[in-house]
Short mmCIF file of C-alpha atoms and ligand atoms in Angstrom, two decimals:
data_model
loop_
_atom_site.label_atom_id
_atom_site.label_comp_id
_atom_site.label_asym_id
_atom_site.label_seq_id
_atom_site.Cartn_x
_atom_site.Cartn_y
_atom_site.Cartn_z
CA UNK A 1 -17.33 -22.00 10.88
CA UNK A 2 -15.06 -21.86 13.69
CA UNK A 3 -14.01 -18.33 15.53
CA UNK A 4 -11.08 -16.53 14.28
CA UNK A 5 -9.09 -14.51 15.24
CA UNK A 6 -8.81 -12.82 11.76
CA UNK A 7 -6.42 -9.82 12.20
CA UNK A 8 -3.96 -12.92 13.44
CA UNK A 9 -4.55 -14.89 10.20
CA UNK A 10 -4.05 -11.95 7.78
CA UNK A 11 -0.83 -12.08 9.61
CA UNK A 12 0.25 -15.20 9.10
CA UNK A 13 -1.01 -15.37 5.29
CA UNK A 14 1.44 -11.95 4.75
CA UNK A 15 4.16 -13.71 6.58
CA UNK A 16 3.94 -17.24 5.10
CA UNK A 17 2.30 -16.58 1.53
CA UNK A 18 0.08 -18.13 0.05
CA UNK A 19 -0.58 -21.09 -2.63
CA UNK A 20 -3.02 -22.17 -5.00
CA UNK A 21 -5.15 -25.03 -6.57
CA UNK A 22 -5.30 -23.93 -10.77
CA UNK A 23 -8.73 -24.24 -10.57
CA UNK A 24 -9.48 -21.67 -7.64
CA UNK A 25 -8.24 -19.25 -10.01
CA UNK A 26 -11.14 -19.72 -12.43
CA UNK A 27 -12.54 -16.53 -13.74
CA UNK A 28 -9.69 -13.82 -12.58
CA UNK A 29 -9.04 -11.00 -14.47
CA UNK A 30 -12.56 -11.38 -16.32
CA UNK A 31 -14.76 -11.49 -13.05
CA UNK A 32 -12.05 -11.26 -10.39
CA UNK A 33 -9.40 -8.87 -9.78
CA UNK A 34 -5.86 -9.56 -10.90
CA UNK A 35 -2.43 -8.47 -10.01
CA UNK A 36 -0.97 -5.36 -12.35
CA UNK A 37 2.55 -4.60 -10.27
CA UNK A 38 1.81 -1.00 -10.50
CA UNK A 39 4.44 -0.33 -7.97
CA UNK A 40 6.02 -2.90 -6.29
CA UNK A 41 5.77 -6.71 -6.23
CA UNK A 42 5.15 -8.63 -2.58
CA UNK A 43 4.82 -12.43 -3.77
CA UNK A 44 7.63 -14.23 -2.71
CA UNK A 45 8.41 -15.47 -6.49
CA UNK A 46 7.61 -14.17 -9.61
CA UNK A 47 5.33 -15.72 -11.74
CA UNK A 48 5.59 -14.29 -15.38
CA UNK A 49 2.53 -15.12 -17.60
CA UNK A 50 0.44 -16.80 -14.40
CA UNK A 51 -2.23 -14.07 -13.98
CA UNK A 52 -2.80 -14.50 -9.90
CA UNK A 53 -5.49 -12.41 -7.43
CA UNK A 54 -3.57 -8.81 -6.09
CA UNK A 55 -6.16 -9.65 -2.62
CA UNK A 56 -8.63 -11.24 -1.51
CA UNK A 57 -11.69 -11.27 1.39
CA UNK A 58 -11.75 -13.20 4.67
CA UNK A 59 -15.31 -13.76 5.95
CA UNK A 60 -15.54 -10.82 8.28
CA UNK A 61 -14.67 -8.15 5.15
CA UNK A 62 -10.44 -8.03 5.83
CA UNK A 63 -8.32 -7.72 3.10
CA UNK A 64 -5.30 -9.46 2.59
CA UNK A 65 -3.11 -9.11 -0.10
CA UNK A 66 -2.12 -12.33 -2.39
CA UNK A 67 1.75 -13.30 -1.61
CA UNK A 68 2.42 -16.22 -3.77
CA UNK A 69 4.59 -18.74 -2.40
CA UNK A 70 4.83 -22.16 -2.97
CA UNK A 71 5.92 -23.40 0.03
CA UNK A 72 3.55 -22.00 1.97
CA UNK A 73 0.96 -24.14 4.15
CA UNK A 74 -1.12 -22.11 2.94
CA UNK A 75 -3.74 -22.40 0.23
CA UNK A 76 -7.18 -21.62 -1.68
CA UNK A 77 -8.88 -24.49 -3.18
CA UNK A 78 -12.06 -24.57 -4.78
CA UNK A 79 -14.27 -22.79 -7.75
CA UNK A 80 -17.00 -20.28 -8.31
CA UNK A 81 -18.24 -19.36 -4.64
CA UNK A 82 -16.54 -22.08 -3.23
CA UNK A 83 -13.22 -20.91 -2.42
CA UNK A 84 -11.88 -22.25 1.08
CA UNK A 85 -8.70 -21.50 2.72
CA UNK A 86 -6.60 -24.37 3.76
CA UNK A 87 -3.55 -24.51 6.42
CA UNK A 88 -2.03 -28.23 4.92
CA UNK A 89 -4.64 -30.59 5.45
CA UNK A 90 -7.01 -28.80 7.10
CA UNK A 91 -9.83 -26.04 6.39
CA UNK A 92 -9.32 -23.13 7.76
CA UNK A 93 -11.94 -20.39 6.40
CA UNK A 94 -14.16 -19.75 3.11
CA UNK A 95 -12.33 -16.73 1.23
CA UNK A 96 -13.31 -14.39 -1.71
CA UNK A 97 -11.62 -12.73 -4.58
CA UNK A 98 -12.32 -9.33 -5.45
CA UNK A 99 -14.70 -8.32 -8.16
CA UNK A 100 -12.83 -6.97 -11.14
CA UNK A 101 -13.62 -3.34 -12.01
CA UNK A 102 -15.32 -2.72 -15.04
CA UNK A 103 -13.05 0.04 -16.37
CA UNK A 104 -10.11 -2.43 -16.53
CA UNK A 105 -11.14 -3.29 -19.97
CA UNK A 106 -11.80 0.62 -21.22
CA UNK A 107 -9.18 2.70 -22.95
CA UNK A 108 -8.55 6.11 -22.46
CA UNK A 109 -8.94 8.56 -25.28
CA UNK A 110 -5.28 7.98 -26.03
CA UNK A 111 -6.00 4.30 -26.47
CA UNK A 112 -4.24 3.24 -23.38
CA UNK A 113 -6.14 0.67 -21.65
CA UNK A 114 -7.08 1.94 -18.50
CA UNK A 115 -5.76 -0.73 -16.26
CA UNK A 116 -2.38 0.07 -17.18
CA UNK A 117 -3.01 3.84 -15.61
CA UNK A 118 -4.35 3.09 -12.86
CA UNK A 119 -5.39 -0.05 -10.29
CA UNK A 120 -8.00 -0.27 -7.40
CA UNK A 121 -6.30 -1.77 -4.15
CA UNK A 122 -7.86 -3.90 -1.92
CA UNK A 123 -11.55 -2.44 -2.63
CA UNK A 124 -12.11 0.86 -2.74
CA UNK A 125 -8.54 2.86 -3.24
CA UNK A 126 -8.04 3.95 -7.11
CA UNK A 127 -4.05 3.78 -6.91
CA UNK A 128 -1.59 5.48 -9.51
CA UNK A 129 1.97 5.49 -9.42
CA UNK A 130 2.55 8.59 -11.78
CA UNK A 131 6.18 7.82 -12.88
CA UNK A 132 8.36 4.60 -11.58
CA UNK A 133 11.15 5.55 -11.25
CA UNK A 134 13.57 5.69 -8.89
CA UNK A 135 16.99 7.00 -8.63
CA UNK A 136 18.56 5.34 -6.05
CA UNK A 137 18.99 2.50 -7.74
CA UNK A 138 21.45 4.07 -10.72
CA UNK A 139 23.73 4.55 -7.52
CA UNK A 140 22.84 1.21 -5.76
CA UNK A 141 21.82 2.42 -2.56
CA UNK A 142 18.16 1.48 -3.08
CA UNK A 143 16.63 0.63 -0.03
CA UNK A 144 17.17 -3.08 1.40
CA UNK A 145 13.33 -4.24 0.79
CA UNK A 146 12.62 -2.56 -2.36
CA UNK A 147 12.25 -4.00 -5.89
CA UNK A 148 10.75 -1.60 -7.81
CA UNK A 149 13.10 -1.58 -11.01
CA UNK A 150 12.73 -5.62 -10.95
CA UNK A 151 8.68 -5.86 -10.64
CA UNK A 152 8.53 -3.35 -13.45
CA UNK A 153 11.67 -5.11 -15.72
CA UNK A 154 10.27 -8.11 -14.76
CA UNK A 155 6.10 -7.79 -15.59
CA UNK A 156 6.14 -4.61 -17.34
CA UNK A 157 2.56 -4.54 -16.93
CA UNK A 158 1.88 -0.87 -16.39
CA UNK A 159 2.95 2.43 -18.20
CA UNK A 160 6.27 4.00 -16.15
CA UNK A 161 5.28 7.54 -17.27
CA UNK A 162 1.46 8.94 -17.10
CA UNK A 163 0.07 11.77 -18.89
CA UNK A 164 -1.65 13.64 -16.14
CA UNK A 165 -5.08 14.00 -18.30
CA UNK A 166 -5.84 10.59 -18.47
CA UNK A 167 -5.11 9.88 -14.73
CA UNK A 168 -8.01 12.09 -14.70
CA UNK A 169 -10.00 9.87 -17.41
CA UNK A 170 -9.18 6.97 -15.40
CA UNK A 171 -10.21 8.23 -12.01
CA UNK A 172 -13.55 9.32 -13.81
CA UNK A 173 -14.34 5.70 -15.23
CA UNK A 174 -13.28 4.23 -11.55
CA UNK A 175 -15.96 6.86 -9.75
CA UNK A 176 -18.27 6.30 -12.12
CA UNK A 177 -18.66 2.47 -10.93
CA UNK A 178 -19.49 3.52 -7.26
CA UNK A 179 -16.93 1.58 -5.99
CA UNK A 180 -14.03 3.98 -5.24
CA UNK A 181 -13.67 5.60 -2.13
CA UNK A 182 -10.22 7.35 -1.76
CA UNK A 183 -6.95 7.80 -4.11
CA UNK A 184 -3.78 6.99 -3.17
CA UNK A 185 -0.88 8.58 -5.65
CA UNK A 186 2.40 8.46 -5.43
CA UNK A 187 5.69 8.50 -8.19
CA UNK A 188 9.54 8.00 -8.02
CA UNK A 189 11.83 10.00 -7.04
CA UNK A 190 11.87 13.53 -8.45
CA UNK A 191 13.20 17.00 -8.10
CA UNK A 192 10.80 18.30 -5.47
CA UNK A 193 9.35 21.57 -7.88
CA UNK A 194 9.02 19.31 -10.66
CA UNK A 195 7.16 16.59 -8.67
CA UNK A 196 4.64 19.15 -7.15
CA UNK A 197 3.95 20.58 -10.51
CA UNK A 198 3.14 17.02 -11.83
CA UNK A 199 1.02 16.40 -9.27
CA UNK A 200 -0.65 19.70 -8.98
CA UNK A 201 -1.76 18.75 -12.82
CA UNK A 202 -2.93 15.41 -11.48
CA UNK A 203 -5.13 16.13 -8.94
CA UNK A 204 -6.45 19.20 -11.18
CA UNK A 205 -7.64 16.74 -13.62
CA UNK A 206 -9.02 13.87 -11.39
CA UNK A 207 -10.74 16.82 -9.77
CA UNK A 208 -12.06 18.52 -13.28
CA UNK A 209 -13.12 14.57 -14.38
CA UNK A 210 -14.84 13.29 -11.32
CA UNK A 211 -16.44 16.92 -9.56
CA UNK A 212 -14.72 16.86 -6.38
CA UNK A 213 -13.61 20.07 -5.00
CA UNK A 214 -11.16 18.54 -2.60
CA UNK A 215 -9.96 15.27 -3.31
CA UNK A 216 -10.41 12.21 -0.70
CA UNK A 217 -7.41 10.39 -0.46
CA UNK A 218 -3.51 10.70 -0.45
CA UNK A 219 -0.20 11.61 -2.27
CA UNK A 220 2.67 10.15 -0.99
CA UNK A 221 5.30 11.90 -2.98
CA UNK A 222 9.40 12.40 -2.51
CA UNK A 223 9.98 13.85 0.47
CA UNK A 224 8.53 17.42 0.74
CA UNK A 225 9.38 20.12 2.87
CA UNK A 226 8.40 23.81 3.92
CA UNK A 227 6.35 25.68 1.50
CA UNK A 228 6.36 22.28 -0.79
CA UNK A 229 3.93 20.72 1.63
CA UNK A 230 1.74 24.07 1.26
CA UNK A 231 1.73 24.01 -2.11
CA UNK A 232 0.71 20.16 -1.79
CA UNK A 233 -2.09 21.34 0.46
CA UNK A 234 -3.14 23.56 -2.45
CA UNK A 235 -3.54 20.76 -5.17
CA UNK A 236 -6.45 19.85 -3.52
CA UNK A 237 -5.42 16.54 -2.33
CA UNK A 238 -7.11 15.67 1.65
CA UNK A 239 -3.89 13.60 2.72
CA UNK A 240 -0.42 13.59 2.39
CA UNK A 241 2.42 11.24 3.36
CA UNK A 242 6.12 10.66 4.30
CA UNK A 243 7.57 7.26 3.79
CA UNK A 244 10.11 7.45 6.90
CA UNK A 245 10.18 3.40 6.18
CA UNK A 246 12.54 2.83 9.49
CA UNK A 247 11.70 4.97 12.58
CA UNK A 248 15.28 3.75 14.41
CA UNK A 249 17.96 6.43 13.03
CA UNK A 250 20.65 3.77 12.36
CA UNK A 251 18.81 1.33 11.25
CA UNK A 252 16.87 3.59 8.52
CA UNK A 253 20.60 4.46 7.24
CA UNK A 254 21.60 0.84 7.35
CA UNK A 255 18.16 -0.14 5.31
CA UNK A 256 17.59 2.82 3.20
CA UNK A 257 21.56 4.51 2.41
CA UNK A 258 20.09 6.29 -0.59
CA UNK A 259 16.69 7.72 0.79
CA UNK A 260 18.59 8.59 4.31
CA UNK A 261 21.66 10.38 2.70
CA UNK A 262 18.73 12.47 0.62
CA UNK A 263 16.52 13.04 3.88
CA UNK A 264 17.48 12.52 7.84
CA UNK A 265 15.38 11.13 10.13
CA UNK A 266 14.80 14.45 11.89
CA UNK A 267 13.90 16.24 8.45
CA UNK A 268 10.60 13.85 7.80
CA UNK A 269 9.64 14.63 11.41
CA UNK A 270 10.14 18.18 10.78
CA UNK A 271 8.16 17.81 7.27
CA UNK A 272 5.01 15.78 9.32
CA UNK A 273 4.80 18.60 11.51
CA UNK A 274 4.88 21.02 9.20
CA UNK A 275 1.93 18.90 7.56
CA UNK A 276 0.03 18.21 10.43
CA UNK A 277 -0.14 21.94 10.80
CA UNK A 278 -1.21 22.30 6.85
CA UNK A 279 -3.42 19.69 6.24
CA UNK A 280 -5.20 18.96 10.03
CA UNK A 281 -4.77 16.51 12.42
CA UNK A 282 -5.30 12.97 11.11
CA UNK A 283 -4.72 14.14 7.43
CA UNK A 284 -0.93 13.08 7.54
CA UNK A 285 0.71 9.74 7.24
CA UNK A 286 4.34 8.72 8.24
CA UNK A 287 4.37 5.23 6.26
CA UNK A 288 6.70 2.88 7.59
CA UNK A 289 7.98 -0.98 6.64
CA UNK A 290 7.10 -3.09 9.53
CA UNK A 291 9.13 -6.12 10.47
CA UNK A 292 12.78 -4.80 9.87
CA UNK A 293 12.82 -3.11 13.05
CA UNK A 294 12.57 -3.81 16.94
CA UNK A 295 8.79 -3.54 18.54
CA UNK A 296 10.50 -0.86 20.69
CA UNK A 297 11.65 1.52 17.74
CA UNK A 298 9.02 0.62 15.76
CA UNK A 299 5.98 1.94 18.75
CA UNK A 300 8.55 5.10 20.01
CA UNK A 301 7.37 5.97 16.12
CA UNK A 302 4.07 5.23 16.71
CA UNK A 303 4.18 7.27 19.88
CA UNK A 304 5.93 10.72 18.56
CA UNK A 305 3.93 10.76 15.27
CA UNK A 306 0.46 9.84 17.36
CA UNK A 307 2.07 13.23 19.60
CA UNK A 308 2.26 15.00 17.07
CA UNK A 309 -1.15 14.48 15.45
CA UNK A 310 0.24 12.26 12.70
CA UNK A 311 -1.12 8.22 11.61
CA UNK A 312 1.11 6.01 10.20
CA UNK A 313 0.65 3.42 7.48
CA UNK A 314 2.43 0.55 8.44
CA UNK A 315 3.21 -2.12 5.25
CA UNK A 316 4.47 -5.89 6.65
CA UNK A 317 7.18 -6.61 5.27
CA UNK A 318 7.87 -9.01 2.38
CA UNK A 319 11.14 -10.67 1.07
CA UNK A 320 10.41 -9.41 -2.37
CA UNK A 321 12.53 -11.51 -4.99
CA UNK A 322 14.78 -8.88 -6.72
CA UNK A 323 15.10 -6.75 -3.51
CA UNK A 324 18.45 -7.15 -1.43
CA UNK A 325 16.59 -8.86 1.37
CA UNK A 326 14.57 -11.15 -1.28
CA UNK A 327 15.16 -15.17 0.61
CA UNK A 328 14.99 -13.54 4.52
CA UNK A 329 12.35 -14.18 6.81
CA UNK A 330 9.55 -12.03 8.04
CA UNK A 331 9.38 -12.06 11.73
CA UNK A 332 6.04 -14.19 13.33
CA UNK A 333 2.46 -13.24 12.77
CA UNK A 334 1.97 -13.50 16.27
CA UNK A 335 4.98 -10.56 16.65
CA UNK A 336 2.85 -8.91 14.01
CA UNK A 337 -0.19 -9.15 15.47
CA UNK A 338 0.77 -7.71 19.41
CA UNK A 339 2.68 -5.14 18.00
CA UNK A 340 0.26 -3.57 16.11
CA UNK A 341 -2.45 -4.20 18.91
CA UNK A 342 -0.58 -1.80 20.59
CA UNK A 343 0.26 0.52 18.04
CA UNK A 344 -4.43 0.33 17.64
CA UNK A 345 -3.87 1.24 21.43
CA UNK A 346 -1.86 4.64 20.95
CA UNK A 347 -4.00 5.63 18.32
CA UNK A 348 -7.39 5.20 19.68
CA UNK A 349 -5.50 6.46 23.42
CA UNK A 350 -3.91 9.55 21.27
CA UNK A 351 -7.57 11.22 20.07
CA UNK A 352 -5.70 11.43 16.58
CA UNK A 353 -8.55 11.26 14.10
CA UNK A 354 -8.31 8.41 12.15
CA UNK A 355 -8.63 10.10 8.67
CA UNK A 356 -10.43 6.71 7.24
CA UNK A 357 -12.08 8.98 4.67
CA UNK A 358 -8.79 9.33 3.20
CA UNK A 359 -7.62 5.50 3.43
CA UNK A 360 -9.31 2.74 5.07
CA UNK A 361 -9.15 -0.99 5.80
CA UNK A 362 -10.75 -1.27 2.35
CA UNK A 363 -7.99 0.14 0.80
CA UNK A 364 -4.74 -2.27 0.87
CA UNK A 365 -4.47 -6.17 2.46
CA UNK A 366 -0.94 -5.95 3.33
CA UNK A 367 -1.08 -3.05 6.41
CA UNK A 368 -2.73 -4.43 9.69
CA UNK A 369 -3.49 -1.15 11.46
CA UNK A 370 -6.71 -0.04 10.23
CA UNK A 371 -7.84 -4.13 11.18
CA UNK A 372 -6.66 -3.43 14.73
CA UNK A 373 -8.48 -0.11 14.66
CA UNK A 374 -11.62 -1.91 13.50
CA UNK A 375 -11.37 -3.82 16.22
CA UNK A 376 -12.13 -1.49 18.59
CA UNK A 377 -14.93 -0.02 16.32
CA UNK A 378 -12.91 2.92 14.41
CA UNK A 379 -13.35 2.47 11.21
S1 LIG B 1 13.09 5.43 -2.11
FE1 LIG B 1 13.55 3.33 -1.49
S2 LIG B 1 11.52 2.30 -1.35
FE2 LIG B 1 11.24 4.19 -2.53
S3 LIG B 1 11.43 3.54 -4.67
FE3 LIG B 1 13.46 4.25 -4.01
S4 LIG B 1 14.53 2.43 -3.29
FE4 LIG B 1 12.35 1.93 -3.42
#
């Protein structure tokens, strides 16, 4: 096999998409992972009643996420352990899809089956989106990139509103395979009491179901300030964080008019700080869109949450069909690839632990940083 530069590629097959040969999908969602929307949806088209992979491997263990599109140059051939990446004509790399967890095809004691609770991304990070919902849209000033009410009009494939016990059923099946490492939860948008009561029962009962005392992983919920983020602390949950999405003032108005008129730009850096000083250096995210933004705005972000003991979680940005930006373009994987090179450099400079017990390159194919970070050993 030729060398790669592999962090690059996962680049470019977030930026361009990806295509497929029918038969290279032989075997998912009985042996292989499938896409379930929980959240969001990052192909470029939909693809109603076509189950496709939600990621996939790369020879060296990276995880990229599965972006149909069509057009893409793009695309997995192949069957059984044969699956090889081509660019056009020409082979590029052998790739993997991800073993289907077992407790997909359990139900809860309610009789929901459990994949509709809760998902694993990439390959170790049990995901549940506790209520999606989002109020922005009602008023149309959901963000630019977002197309949450569409994926979830549009598949329907997961249940909006969770009772909290059988998140912890559901996290109790996933453990039980050996495969999980962290959580990741997050909801809509709520009233900020309400939301920390919902999730205080959550992580209660994923704690009472699977033994932990503190739970590895993250909530990422509605903005939260002051003695919120305490009281956060206090669920038991290792991580928490804030999705800033734009670190550029103006442009995070421009982009998000809803989220922005809710929360400023100087209130999530006030709420990290607060966190940092809750939770512990490391244990804090500022999640951010990357790609909508200049490589200058985008790093001074980098730079004052690294300063102030913060990691971000930066997603690449897709033209989702049914957002407002669905049929732009994504800027370069090669952009992609320096800028978060440097971004790897500030963090590993910065001494800010790099909280991988709480999310991890493992964990989700479409965020580049922890590959960078691997590449200089932190993982
Ligand atoms: S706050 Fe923005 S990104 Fe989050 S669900 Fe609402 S519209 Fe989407």
């Amino acid at each position: 096999m030729k060398e790669f530069d592999f962090l690059k590629l996962k680049a470019s097959l977030l930026v361009e998409g990806i295509g497929y040969e029918q038969g290279a999908l032989e075997g998912l969602g009985t042996q292989f992972k499938e896409q379930n929307h929980g959240l969001f949806g990052w192909d470029f088209e939909d693809h109603v009643g076509q189950a496709l992979p939600d990621d996939f491997l790369l020879p060296d263990g990276t995880v990229v996420q599965f972006r149909l599109n069509s057009a893409s140059p793009y695309r997995v051939m192949g069957t059984g352990e044969q699956r090889m990446l081509f660019h056009d004509q020409e082979e590029v790399c052998p790739v993997s899809w991800i073993k289907r967890p077992a407790f997909y095809d359990k139900c809860t004691t309610t009789g929901h089956k459990m994949v509709r609770i809760g998902q694993i991304g990439g390959e170790d990070c049990l995901f549940f989106c506790y209520q999606n919902y989002c109020s922005h849209f009602s008023r149309h000033k959901q963000c630019l990139f977002c197309n949450l009410v569409s994926t979830s009009k549009t598949y329907g494939s997961v249940l909006r509103k969770k009772d909290t016990e059988i998140i912890g059923e559901v996290a109790q099946a996933a453990w039980a395979e050996g495969k999980v490492n962290h959580v990741l939860l997050t909801g809509g948008c709520f009233g900020e009491q309400k939301e920390v009561e919902i999730v205080s029962h959550i992580v209660t009962a994923i704690r009472q179901y699977t033994g932990f005392d503190r739970v590895p992983g993250t909530i990422l919920p509605s903005p939260a300030k002051g003695d919120n983020i305490k009281r956060y602390f206090d669920t038991g949950i290792q991580a928490i964080g804030f999705s800033m999405e734009i670190w550029d003032e103006r442009l995070y108005e421009a982009i998000c008019p809803g989220k922005s008129e809710a929360t400023s730009h100087s209130e999530f850096v006030e709420s990290i700080r607060t966190a940092v000083r809750v939770f512990g250096e490391g244990n804090v995210y500022g999640i951010f869109v990357m790609g909508l933004e200049p490589r200058s705005t985008f790093l001074e972000g980098v730079k004052a949450l690294a300063n102030e003991g913060a990691n971000v979680v930066p997603f690449v940005w897709s033209p989702n069909p049914g957002s407002h930006l669905a049929g732009h373009r994504a800027p370069t994987a090669e952009w992609f690839a320096d800028v978060i090179r440097e971004a790897a450099d500030i963090f590993s400079d910065s001494g800010v632990p790099a909280g991988t017990e709480n999310h991890c390159y493992r964990c989700d194919g479409n965020n580049l940083l922890h590959d960078a970070l691997r590449e200089k050993n932190i993982e």
